[in-house]
Coordinates of C-alpha atoms and ligand atoms in Angstrom, one line a residue:
Chain A
M1 CA 82.5 13.7 28.6
K2 CA 83.3 13.4 24.9
H3 CA 85.5 10.3 25.4
L4 CA 82.4 8.4 26.6
I5 CA 80.5 8.9 23.4
P6 CA 81.5 5.6 21.9
E7 CA 80.1 3.9 25.0
F8 CA 76.9 6.0 24.8
E9 CA 76.5 5.0 21.1
R10 CA 76.6 1.3 22.1
L11 CA 73.9 2.0 24.8
K12 CA 71.8 3.8 22.3
A13 CA 71.7 0.8 20.0
R14 CA 69.8 -1.2 22.6
F15 CA 67.0 1.4 22.8
P16 CA 64.3 1.9 20.2
A17 CA 64.7 4.8 17.8
G18 CA 63.5 8.1 19.3
F19 CA 64.4 7.2 22.9
E20 CA 67.2 9.8 23.2
S21 CA 65.5 11.4 26.2
S22 CA 65.7 8.1 28.0
L23 CA 69.5 8.1 27.7
V24 CA 69.7 11.1 30.1
L25 CA 69.8 8.9 33.3
P26 CA 72.3 6.3 32.1
C27 CA 74.6 8.9 30.5
V28 CA 74.5 11.1 33.7
R29 CA 75.3 8.0 35.8
R30 CA 78.3 7.1 33.5
I31 CA 79.6 10.6 33.6
Q32 CA 79.4 10.7 37.4
E33 CA 81.2 7.3 37.6
D34 CA 83.9 8.8 35.4
R35 CA 84.4 12.2 36.9
G36 CA 82.9 11.7 40.4
F37 CA 80.3 14.4 39.9
V38 CA 78.5 16.1 37.0
A39 CA 80.2 19.4 35.8
D40 CA 78.7 22.2 33.8
S41 CA 80.7 21.2 30.8
D42 CA 79.1 17.7 31.0
I43 CA 75.7 19.2 30.8
D44 CA 76.7 21.2 27.8
G45 CA 78.0 18.1 26.2
L46 CA 74.9 16.1 26.9
V47 CA 72.6 18.8 25.5
A48 CA 74.6 18.8 22.3
Y49 CA 74.8 15.0 22.1
L50 CA 71.3 14.0 23.0
G51 CA 69.5 17.0 21.7
V52 CA 67.4 17.3 24.9
P53 CA 66.5 20.6 26.6
R54 CA 69.1 21.7 29.1
I55 CA 66.4 22.1 31.8
Q56 CA 65.6 18.4 31.5
I57 CA 69.2 17.5 32.6
E58 CA 69.2 20.2 35.3
E59 CA 65.9 18.8 36.6
V60 CA 67.1 15.2 36.7
L61 CA 70.3 16.3 38.5
S62 CA 68.4 18.1 41.2
Y63 CA 65.7 15.4 41.6
Y64 CA 67.6 12.1 42.1
T65 CA 69.5 11.8 45.3
Q66 CA 72.2 9.7 43.8
F67 CA 73.3 12.4 41.4
R68 CA 75.6 15.2 42.5
R69 CA 77.0 18.4 41.1
T70 CA 80.0 18.6 43.4
P71 CA 82.7 16.1 44.3
V72 CA 82.5 13.8 47.3
G73 CA 85.4 12.2 49.3
R74 CA 87.3 9.3 47.9
W75 CA 85.0 7.1 49.9
H76 CA 81.3 7.8 50.1
L77 CA 80.0 6.1 53.2
Q78 CA 76.2 5.9 53.4
T79 CA 74.3 4.5 56.4
C80 CA 70.7 3.4 56.1
R81 CA 68.4 5.1 58.7
N82 CA 65.1 3.5 57.8
V83 CA 62.9 1.4 60.0
S84 CA 64.5 -2.1 60.0
C85 CA 68.0 -0.7 60.2
S86 CA 67.0 1.7 63.0
M87 CA 65.5 -1.3 64.9
C88 CA 68.8 -3.1 64.6
G89 CA 71.2 -0.4 65.7
A90 CA 71.6 2.1 62.8
E91 CA 71.1 5.1 65.1
R92 CA 74.1 4.1 67.3
L93 CA 76.1 3.3 64.1
I94 CA 75.3 6.8 62.7
A95 CA 76.3 8.5 66.0
H96 CA 79.5 6.4 66.0
V97 CA 80.5 7.3 62.4
G98 CA 79.9 11.0 63.3
A99 CA 82.0 10.8 66.4
S100 CA 84.9 8.8 64.8
L101 CA 85.2 11.1 61.8
G102 CA 84.3 14.3 63.5
I103 CA 81.7 15.2 60.9
G104 CA 77.9 15.0 60.6
P105 CA 75.8 13.5 57.8
G106 CA 76.3 15.4 54.5
E107 CA 79.9 16.4 55.4
T108 CA 83.3 15.4 54.2
T109 CA 86.4 14.9 56.3
A110 CA 88.9 17.8 56.0
D111 CA 91.4 15.5 54.2
G112 CA 88.8 14.7 51.6
R113 CA 89.0 11.0 52.4
I114 CA 85.4 10.2 53.5
T115 CA 82.0 11.8 52.8
F116 CA 79.3 10.6 55.2
S117 CA 75.6 10.5 54.4
T118 CA 72.5 8.8 55.6
V119 CA 70.1 7.2 53.2
E120 CA 66.7 5.6 53.1
C121 CA 65.9 1.9 52.9
L122 CA 68.5 0.1 50.7
G123 CA 66.5 -3.1 50.2
S124 CA 68.8 -5.0 52.5
C125 CA 66.8 -4.9 55.7
G126 CA 67.3 -8.6 56.6
T127 CA 71.0 -7.9 57.1
A128 CA 70.5 -4.6 59.0
P129 CA 72.1 -2.3 59.7
V130 CA 73.6 -1.6 56.3
V131 CA 76.4 0.7 55.2
V132 CA 77.3 1.3 51.6
V133 CA 80.8 2.4 50.6
N134 CA 80.8 3.8 47.1
E135 CA 78.8 0.9 45.4
T136 CA 79.5 -1.9 47.8
Y137 CA 77.0 -3.0 50.5
H138 CA 78.4 -3.9 53.9
E139 CA 75.7 -5.8 55.7
S140 CA 75.0 -6.8 59.4
M141 CA 77.3 -4.0 60.6
S142 CA 78.3 -3.6 64.2
I143 CA 80.4 -0.9 65.8
E144 CA 83.4 -3.3 65.7
R145 CA 83.0 -4.1 62.0
L146 CA 82.4 -0.4 61.3
D147 CA 85.7 0.5 63.0
A148 CA 87.5 -2.1 61.0
L149 CA 85.9 -0.8 57.8
L150 CA 86.9 2.8 58.6
R151 CA 90.5 1.7 59.2
E152 CA 90.6 0.0 55.8
L153 CA 89.4 3.1 53.9
G154 CA 92.8 4.6 53.2
Chain B
M1 CA 59.7 -23.8 54.5
P2 CA 56.2 -22.3 54.9
G3 CA 54.2 -24.4 52.4
K4 CA 55.0 -25.3 48.8
Q5 CA 57.4 -23.4 46.6
L6 CA 57.1 -22.0 43.1
L7 CA 60.2 -19.9 42.8
M8 CA 62.7 -20.9 45.5
T9 CA 62.9 -24.4 44.1
F10 CA 66.6 -24.9 43.7
P11 CA 69.6 -24.7 46.0
V12 CA 71.4 -21.3 45.7
T13 CA 75.0 -22.0 44.8
A14 CA 77.9 -19.9 43.4
T15 CA 76.6 -20.6 39.8
S16 CA 72.9 -21.1 40.2
H17 CA 72.2 -17.7 38.6
T18 CA 74.0 -18.5 35.4
L19 CA 72.5 -19.5 32.1
D20 CA 74.1 -23.0 32.2
D21 CA 72.6 -23.8 35.5
Y22 CA 69.3 -22.3 34.5
R23 CA 69.2 -24.5 31.4
C24 CA 69.8 -27.6 33.6
R25 CA 66.6 -26.5 35.4
D26 CA 64.7 -26.6 32.0
G27 CA 65.5 -22.9 31.5
Y28 CA 64.1 -21.3 28.3
A29 CA 62.3 -24.6 27.3
T30 CA 58.9 -22.9 28.0
L31 CA 59.8 -19.9 25.9
E32 CA 60.7 -22.3 23.0
R33 CA 57.5 -24.2 23.3
V34 CA 55.4 -21.0 23.5
L35 CA 57.1 -19.5 20.4
R36 CA 56.6 -22.7 18.4
Q37 CA 53.2 -23.8 19.6
Q38 CA 51.1 -21.1 21.2
T39 CA 49.4 -17.9 20.2
C40 CA 49.6 -14.6 22.1
E41 CA 46.0 -15.1 23.2
D42 CA 46.8 -18.6 24.6
V43 CA 49.4 -17.1 27.0
T44 CA 47.2 -14.3 28.3
R45 CA 44.3 -16.7 28.7
E46 CA 46.4 -19.0 30.8
V47 CA 47.8 -16.1 33.0
T48 CA 44.2 -14.8 33.5
A49 CA 42.8 -18.3 34.3
A50 CA 45.6 -18.8 36.8
G51 CA 44.4 -15.7 38.7
L52 CA 48.0 -14.4 39.0
L53 CA 47.9 -11.3 41.3
G54 CA 50.3 -8.4 41.2
H55 CA 53.1 -8.9 43.8
G56 CA 54.2 -5.2 43.8
G57 CA 51.7 -4.0 46.4
A58 CA 48.2 -3.5 44.9
A59 CA 47.5 -7.2 44.1
F60 CA 45.9 -6.3 40.7
P61 CA 45.2 -9.3 38.5
A62 CA 47.9 -9.6 35.9
G63 CA 45.7 -11.1 33.3
R64 CA 43.2 -8.3 33.5
K65 CA 46.0 -5.7 33.1
W66 CA 47.3 -7.5 30.1
S67 CA 43.9 -7.9 28.5
V68 CA 43.6 -4.1 28.1
V69 CA 46.4 -4.0 25.6
N70 CA 44.9 -4.0 22.1
L71 CA 47.1 -6.4 20.0
N72 CA 45.8 -5.0 16.7
D73 CA 46.2 -1.2 17.3
G74 CA 49.3 -1.0 15.1
Q75 CA 51.3 0.8 17.9
P76 CA 54.4 -0.2 19.6
H77 CA 53.7 -1.8 23.1
Y78 CA 56.2 -1.8 26.0
L79 CA 56.7 -4.0 29.0
C80 CA 58.5 -2.9 32.1
A81 CA 59.6 -5.1 35.0
N82 CA 59.4 -3.0 38.2
A83 CA 62.6 -3.8 40.1
D84 CA 62.7 -0.5 42.0
E85 CA 62.0 -2.3 45.3
G86 CA 61.9 0.8 47.5
E87 CA 59.2 0.1 50.0
P88 CA 61.0 0.0 53.4
G89 CA 61.2 -3.5 54.7
T90 CA 61.1 -5.1 51.2
F91 CA 64.0 -7.0 49.7
K92 CA 62.3 -9.9 48.0
D93 CA 62.7 -8.9 44.3
R94 CA 66.4 -8.7 45.0
W95 CA 66.4 -12.5 45.7
I96 CA 65.0 -13.0 42.1
L97 CA 67.5 -10.6 40.5
E98 CA 70.5 -12.1 42.3
N99 CA 69.5 -15.8 42.1
A100 CA 67.1 -16.3 39.3
P101 CA 67.6 -13.5 36.8
H102 CA 67.0 -15.8 33.8
R103 CA 63.7 -16.8 35.3
L104 CA 62.7 -13.2 35.1
L105 CA 64.0 -12.8 31.6
E106 CA 62.3 -15.9 30.3
S107 CA 59.1 -14.8 31.8
M108 CA 59.5 -11.3 30.3
L109 CA 60.1 -12.7 26.9
I110 CA 57.0 -14.9 27.1
A111 CA 55.0 -11.9 28.3
A112 CA 56.4 -9.8 25.5
Y113 CA 55.3 -12.4 23.0
A114 CA 51.8 -12.3 24.5
L115 CA 51.6 -8.5 24.4
Q116 CA 53.4 -8.1 21.1
V117 CA 56.2 -6.1 22.7
R118 CA 59.4 -5.4 20.8
H119 CA 61.3 -3.6 23.6
C120 CA 61.3 -4.5 27.3
F121 CA 62.8 -2.7 30.2
V122 CA 63.8 -3.7 33.7
Y123 CA 63.7 -0.6 35.9
I124 CA 66.1 -1.4 38.7
R125 CA 66.8 0.9 41.7
G126 CA 70.1 2.6 41.4
E127 CA 71.5 1.4 44.7
F128 CA 71.2 -2.3 43.7
D129 CA 74.8 -3.1 42.7
L130 CA 75.1 -6.8 42.8
P131 CA 71.5 -7.4 41.6
Y132 CA 72.2 -5.1 38.6
R133 CA 75.4 -6.8 37.7
R134 CA 73.7 -10.2 37.9
L135 CA 70.9 -9.0 35.8
A136 CA 73.1 -7.3 33.2
A137 CA 75.3 -10.4 32.9
A138 CA 72.2 -12.6 32.4
I139 CA 70.9 -10.2 29.7
E140 CA 74.3 -10.6 27.9
E141 CA 74.2 -14.4 28.2
A142 CA 70.6 -14.4 26.8
Y143 CA 71.6 -12.3 23.8
A144 CA 74.7 -14.5 23.1
A145 CA 72.5 -17.6 23.3
G146 CA 69.9 -16.2 20.9
Y147 CA 67.0 -15.7 23.4
C148 CA 67.0 -11.9 22.9
G149 CA 67.4 -9.8 19.8
E150 CA 66.3 -10.6 16.3
R151 CA 64.8 -14.0 15.2
I152 CA 64.7 -15.5 18.7
L153 CA 65.2 -19.3 18.5
G154 CA 64.9 -19.1 14.7
T155 CA 61.3 -17.7 14.8
D156 CA 60.0 -14.4 13.6
F157 CA 59.8 -13.1 17.2
A158 CA 62.2 -10.3 18.0
C159 CA 62.6 -8.6 21.4
D160 CA 65.2 -6.5 23.2
I161 CA 65.6 -6.2 27.0
V162 CA 67.3 -3.2 28.6
A163 CA 68.3 -2.9 32.2
Y164 CA 67.6 0.7 33.2
R165 CA 69.0 2.0 36.5
G166 CA 67.1 4.4 38.8
A167 CA 69.0 7.0 40.8
G168 CA 67.5 7.1 44.3
S169 CA 63.8 8.1 44.4
Y170 CA 61.1 6.0 46.1
V171 CA 58.3 7.3 44.0
C172 CA 60.0 5.9 40.9
G173 CA 58.6 2.5 42.1
E174 CA 55.1 3.8 41.4
A175 CA 54.3 2.6 38.0
S176 CA 53.7 6.0 36.3
G177 CA 56.6 7.6 38.1
L178 CA 58.7 4.8 36.9
L179 CA 57.8 5.5 33.3
S180 CA 58.5 9.2 33.7
S181 CA 61.9 8.2 35.0
L182 CA 62.4 5.8 32.1
E183 CA 61.8 8.7 29.8
G184 CA 64.8 10.3 31.3
K185 CA 62.9 12.9 33.4
R186 CA 62.1 13.5 37.0
G187 CA 60.1 10.5 38.4
Y188 CA 56.8 12.4 38.6
P189 CA 53.8 10.1 38.8
R190 CA 51.0 10.9 36.4
N191 CA 47.3 11.3 36.8
R192 CA 45.0 8.5 35.6
P193 CA 43.1 8.1 33.3
P194 CA 44.5 7.4 30.8
R195 CA 45.6 4.0 32.1
L196 CA 49.2 3.1 31.4
T197 CA 48.0 0.1 29.4
V198 CA 46.4 2.7 27.1
Q199 CA 49.1 5.5 27.3
G200 CA 52.3 4.6 29.1
L201 CA 55.9 5.0 28.1
Y202 CA 56.2 7.7 25.4
R203 CA 52.3 7.6 25.4
R204 CA 52.3 4.0 24.1
P205 CA 50.4 1.1 25.7
T206 CA 52.7 -0.2 28.5
V207 CA 52.4 -3.0 31.0
V208 CA 54.3 -2.4 34.2
N209 CA 54.5 -5.5 36.5
N210 CA 56.5 -6.3 39.6
V211 CA 59.5 -8.6 39.2
E212 CA 57.9 -11.4 41.2
T213 CA 54.6 -11.2 39.3
L214 CA 56.5 -11.7 36.0
A215 CA 58.8 -14.4 37.4
N216 CA 55.7 -16.5 38.0
V217 CA 54.6 -16.4 34.3
T218 CA 57.0 -19.1 33.1
G219 CA 55.7 -21.6 35.7
I220 CA 52.1 -20.8 34.8
V221 CA 52.6 -21.1 31.1
A222 CA 54.7 -24.3 31.5
N223 CA 52.3 -26.1 33.8
G224 CA 48.9 -24.5 33.3
A225 CA 46.5 -22.5 35.3
D226 CA 45.1 -25.4 37.2
W227 CA 48.5 -26.4 38.5
Y228 CA 49.1 -22.8 39.6
R229 CA 45.8 -22.8 41.4
S230 CA 46.7 -25.9 43.3
F231 CA 49.0 -23.6 45.3
G232 CA 47.6 -21.1 47.9
T233 CA 43.9 -20.5 48.5
P234 CA 41.0 -20.3 46.0
K235 CA 41.1 -16.5 46.2
S236 CA 44.8 -16.0 46.7
P237 CA 46.4 -18.5 44.3
G238 CA 50.1 -19.1 44.4
T239 CA 52.8 -18.0 46.8
Q240 CA 54.5 -14.7 48.0
L241 CA 58.1 -14.1 48.5
V242 CA 58.2 -12.5 52.0
S243 CA 61.2 -10.6 53.2
I244 CA 61.2 -10.4 57.0
S245 CA 63.3 -8.1 59.1
G246 CA 63.3 -6.2 62.3
H247 CA 63.4 -8.0 65.7
I248 CA 63.3 -11.5 64.2
A249 CA 65.6 -14.4 65.0
R250 CA 66.0 -15.5 61.4
P251 CA 65.5 -12.6 59.0
G252 CA 65.6 -13.2 55.2
V253 CA 63.5 -14.0 52.2
Y254 CA 61.0 -16.9 52.5
E255 CA 58.5 -18.2 49.9
V256 CA 55.2 -18.4 51.8
E257 CA 52.3 -20.3 50.2
Y258 CA 49.2 -18.2 50.6
G259 CA 47.0 -19.6 53.3
Y260 CA 49.9 -20.4 55.6
P261 CA 49.3 -19.5 59.3
L262 CA 50.9 -16.2 60.0
T263 CA 52.1 -16.8 63.6
K264 CA 53.4 -20.2 62.6
F265 CA 55.5 -18.5 60.0
V266 CA 56.9 -15.9 62.5
Y267 CA 57.5 -18.4 65.4
E268 CA 58.5 -21.6 63.6
D269 CA 59.9 -20.7 60.2
C270 CA 61.6 -17.5 61.3
G271 CA 62.5 -18.6 64.8
G272 CA 60.4 -16.1 66.7
L273 CA 61.6 -12.7 67.9
T274 CA 65.1 -11.8 68.8
G275 CA 65.9 -12.8 72.3
A276 CA 62.6 -14.7 72.5
A277 CA 60.8 -11.4 73.1
A278 CA 57.0 -11.2 72.7
L279 CA 55.6 -9.9 69.4
K280 CA 54.3 -6.4 70.1
A281 CA 53.3 -5.6 66.5
L282 CA 53.8 -6.8 62.9
I283 CA 53.9 -4.8 59.8
P284 CA 52.8 -7.3 57.2
G285 CA 53.8 -5.8 53.8
G286 CA 56.1 -2.8 53.9
I287 CA 55.7 0.3 56.1
S288 CA 52.8 1.5 54.0
T289 CA 50.5 -1.3 55.2
K290 CA 48.7 -1.0 58.5
V291 CA 50.4 -2.4 61.5
L292 CA 48.8 -5.4 63.3
T293 CA 49.2 -5.9 67.1
G294 CA 50.6 -9.3 68.2
A295 CA 47.2 -10.3 69.4
E296 CA 45.6 -9.4 66.0
C297 CA 48.0 -11.7 64.3
E298 CA 46.6 -14.8 66.1
G299 CA 44.4 -16.9 63.8
V300 CA 45.4 -14.9 60.6
T301 CA 46.5 -16.8 57.6
Y302 CA 49.0 -15.3 55.1
D303 CA 46.7 -14.4 52.2
H304 CA 44.9 -11.4 50.8
Q305 CA 41.5 -12.2 52.3
S306 CA 42.7 -13.0 55.8
L307 CA 45.0 -10.0 56.1
A308 CA 42.3 -7.7 54.7
A309 CA 39.9 -9.1 57.3
A310 CA 42.5 -8.3 60.0
G311 CA 42.6 -4.7 58.7
S312 CA 45.8 -4.8 56.7
S313 CA 47.2 -6.3 53.5
V314 CA 50.0 -8.4 51.8
G315 CA 51.4 -5.2 50.4
S316 CA 54.9 -5.7 49.0
G317 CA 55.7 -8.7 51.2
G318 CA 58.0 -6.7 53.3
M319 CA 57.3 -8.0 56.8
I320 CA 58.7 -6.2 59.9
A321 CA 58.5 -7.9 63.3
I322 CA 58.4 -5.5 66.3
A323 CA 59.3 -6.8 69.8
E324 CA 57.6 -5.8 73.0
G325 CA 59.4 -2.7 74.4
T326 CA 59.8 -0.9 71.1
C327 CA 58.7 2.7 71.1
M328 CA 56.0 3.2 68.5
V329 CA 56.3 7.0 68.6
R330 CA 59.9 6.8 67.4
L331 CA 59.0 4.2 64.9
L332 CA 56.4 6.5 63.3
Q333 CA 58.9 9.3 63.4
V334 CA 61.3 7.3 61.3
M335 CA 58.5 6.5 58.8
L336 CA 57.3 10.1 58.6
R337 CA 60.7 11.5 58.0
F338 CA 61.0 9.0 55.1
Y339 CA 57.7 10.0 53.5
H340 CA 58.5 13.7 53.9
H341 CA 61.9 13.1 52.3
E342 CA 60.5 11.1 49.4
S343 CA 57.4 13.1 48.5
C344 CA 57.9 14.3 44.9
G345 CA 56.1 17.5 45.7
Q346 CA 53.6 17.6 42.9
C347 CA 50.5 17.4 45.1
T348 CA 49.8 19.9 47.8
P349 CA 48.3 17.4 50.3
C350 CA 51.2 15.1 50.1
R351 CA 54.0 17.7 49.9
E352 CA 52.6 19.8 52.7
G353 CA 50.9 17.0 54.6
T354 CA 54.0 14.8 55.0
G355 CA 56.0 17.9 56.0
W356 CA 53.5 18.9 58.7
M357 CA 53.3 15.4 60.0
H358 CA 57.0 15.1 60.2
R359 CA 57.3 18.4 62.0
I360 CA 54.6 17.5 64.5
I361 CA 56.1 14.2 65.4
D362 CA 59.6 15.7 65.7
R363 CA 58.1 18.2 68.1
I364 CA 56.4 15.5 70.2
V365 CA 59.7 13.6 70.4
A366 CA 61.6 16.8 71.4
G367 CA 59.2 16.9 74.4
R368 CA 57.2 19.8 73.1
G369 CA 54.1 18.0 72.1
R370 CA 50.7 19.7 72.5
P371 CA 47.2 18.4 73.2
G372 CA 45.6 18.0 69.8
D373 CA 48.7 16.9 68.0
V374 CA 47.4 13.3 67.6
E375 CA 44.2 14.7 66.2
S376 CA 46.2 16.8 63.7
L377 CA 48.1 13.8 62.6
L378 CA 44.8 11.9 62.0
E379 CA 43.2 14.8 60.2
I380 CA 46.1 15.3 57.9
S381 CA 46.2 11.6 57.1
R382 CA 42.5 11.7 56.4
R383 CA 42.9 14.7 54.0
N384 CA 45.7 12.9 52.2
D385 CA 43.7 9.8 51.4
G386 CA 42.5 9.7 47.8
T387 CA 43.4 13.4 47.0
T388 CA 46.8 12.9 45.4
I389 CA 48.1 11.7 42.1
C390 CA 49.8 8.6 43.4
G391 CA 49.4 6.3 46.3
M392 CA 52.2 7.8 48.4
G393 CA 49.9 10.4 50.0
D394 CA 47.6 7.6 51.0
A395 CA 50.5 5.4 52.2
A396 CA 51.8 8.0 54.6
G397 CA 48.4 8.2 56.1
Y398 CA 47.8 4.5 56.4
A399 CA 51.1 4.1 58.3
T400 CA 50.1 6.9 60.6
V401 CA 46.5 6.0 61.2
G402 CA 47.5 2.3 61.7
I403 CA 49.9 3.1 64.5
L404 CA 47.8 5.8 66.2
A405 CA 44.7 3.5 66.2
K406 CA 46.6 0.9 68.2
F407 CA 49.3 2.6 70.2
R408 CA 47.8 6.0 70.9
D409 CA 48.5 5.7 74.6
E410 CA 52.3 6.0 73.9
F411 CA 51.7 9.3 72.0
D412 CA 49.5 10.7 74.7
Y413 CA 52.1 9.7 77.3
W414 CA 55.0 11.5 75.5
I415 CA 52.9 14.6 74.9
E416 CA 51.8 14.8 78.6
H417 CA 55.2 13.9 80.2
G418 CA 57.6 15.2 77.6
R419 CA 59.3 11.8 77.3
S420 CA 58.8 8.3 76.1
R421 CA 57.3 5.7 78.3
L422 CA 59.6 3.2 76.6
M423 CA 62.7 5.4 76.6
G424 CA 62.4 5.9 72.9
K425 CA 63.8 2.5 72.2
L426 CA 63.9 1.1 68.7
E427 CA 66.5 -1.5 69.4
V428 CA 65.3 -4.1 71.8
G429 CA 67.2 -6.9 73.4
I430 CA 70.6 -5.2 72.8
D431 CA 72.4 -3.3 75.4
A432 CA 72.8 0.2 74.0
Ligands
LIG1 C1 54.9 5.3 46.2 C2 54.8 3.9 45.5 C3 55.9 3.1 45.4 C4 55.9 1.9 44.8 N1 57.0 1.1 44.7 C5 57.0 -0.1 44.1 C6 58.1 -0.9 43.9 O1 59.2 -0.5 44.4 N2 58.0 -2.0 43.3 C7 56.9 -2.5 42.7 O2 56.8 -3.5 42.1 N3 55.7 -1.7 42.8 C8 55.7 -0.6 43.5 N4 54.6 0.2 43.6 C9 53.4 -0.3 42.9 C10 53.4 0.0 41.4 O3 52.7 1.3 41.3 C11 52.6 -1.0 40.6 O4 51.3 -1.1 41.2 C12 53.2 -2.3 40.4 O5 54.5 -2.2 40.0 C13 52.4 -3.1 39.4 O6 52.9 -4.4 39.4 P1 52.0 -5.7 39.8 O7 50.6 -5.4 39.3 O8 52.7 -6.8 39.1 O9 52.1 -5.7 41.3 C14 54.6 1.4 44.2 C15 53.5 2.2 44.4 C16 53.5 3.4 45.0 C17 52.3 4.3 45.1
LIG2 S1 51.1 11.8 46.1 FE1 53.1 12.7 46.8 S2 54.6 11.4 45.8 FE2 52.7 11.0 44.7 S3 52.6 12.4 43.0 FE3 51.6 13.4 44.7 S4 53.3 14.6 45.7 FE4 54.2 13.1 44.4
LIG3 S1 65.7 -0.4 56.4 FE1 67.9 -0.3 56.0 S2 68.0 -1.5 54.3 FE2 65.9 -1.5 54.6

């Protein structure tokens, strides 16, 4: 985490003085982008750097669904399962991903290539159903487009 | 388009979100005029006179919220744009963030001037990747051009804007939960009083407004309250960005002038239902607003008063069209799973209530429903209403009560026969 401190310093400059606590979320996000997950040593580093209580960081990590303490596959494929997506075929899509990869939501393929999750509304309901791979939205998905996407994910 | 437009007034192109294009549309001219010619009070007075209502769900008048902030209290004040956009069915603020980020920034700077705010935040949901990149790029452009930071446009006014990303939590869209999250903690909503305009972010007076509410400020200040009131109806001035999805031929974001006929919007502007199916039901403003049957939509105009008279509300502008043949039991199951998943767990009625409701509906769908299950769902909803810290407890109840009041027969059928009368279908008009 230490190599990110110059970046954190630039971030801090945009915040008012005394807002160290607010930096927990952006710092955790950046660490996760860098390492893929948040390790114990990252928490130690943040406690020292920001001067916030350790429990605050632990609480944040356990509260927000986007943060994780363990690695995911190279590709994190997330399928929306909320109302509009379900009305436009998300349930078939989710079943199809599961059958194609041989894993259920929350699991990673044995080769560590793909982690598959379901998520709640992604704010993209007009182009349902929606699949997110890492950060990128893939909208108006069909079984055919999903198959093509799975083939692309090397 | 459904009526006159206030926000979607330019063609979206590959560059329409940039500062150069925004400047060609008179961008930041209003900020400049305000800083040179108007007082803080002038701005708030105009916004109040315009009758600008909150566009985030509760339709609270923006001017009234702003007026609570005491400009002479010697404390720092904060302004937060709520770009969490988590209410299922809602994707309208995303249109502003992606296509008109400078419109939001200019409005925030004008609001910050009126409220004597030195530091502003845009709290944007963590999943929004393109919207975040567009917003962050716009903020950098604004700094480089001297619209943000110290001595803005050569005046004494100074203001910073930070884009702050959430990390996947629906209750962080609730204004006080948002501030807890912005303090770098769990997004726990807080009890009121004190109001956030009295004690908000780090216990300082804070205004939280929805992205679309703020985006309207520039137009109001540029053209005046009377001009704004020439849009919409006397009691619902202006327009609403409506995101429509579900079984609809042309889903997307539309700017609807308040007072526009609801069924005309659905059938003419949005092309009617997929496969020309009949409209079984319509969720007007995100799943937390009460569902209307197709018949109840007849004669309704799209504004706060008419929707309230029909028994629902504008909510967050997230409209979902539901075609004949859709199983409402399965639909409610998806909703209750969501509320249970998103409850932050602080309040017993919400934490336990959403869990009970989720388990009851799962049992019904598994064919093990029991007589009395529907009464239990109604009773839990009733006990949630008004007994929790934030509105999520209420919302889960509204969604449930709305569907049960109008489609109870589908629940009774499933409980009695152990299966859906509509084969549990959520997709309609597609061969599964
Ligand atoms: C559970 C819950 C979630 C909410 N989510 C959002 C949201 O995503 N975006 C939003 O603008 N308001 C949301 N709200 C409403 C906010 O609490 C607040 O009323 C609003 O941001 C105020 O802005 P406005 O007055 O401009 O509408 C939510 C409320 C609740 C109870
Ligand atoms: S109502 Fe629910 S979501 Fe809101 S504070 Fe209470 S437990 Fe949390
Ligand atoms: S329901 Fe899937 S993006 Fe909104």
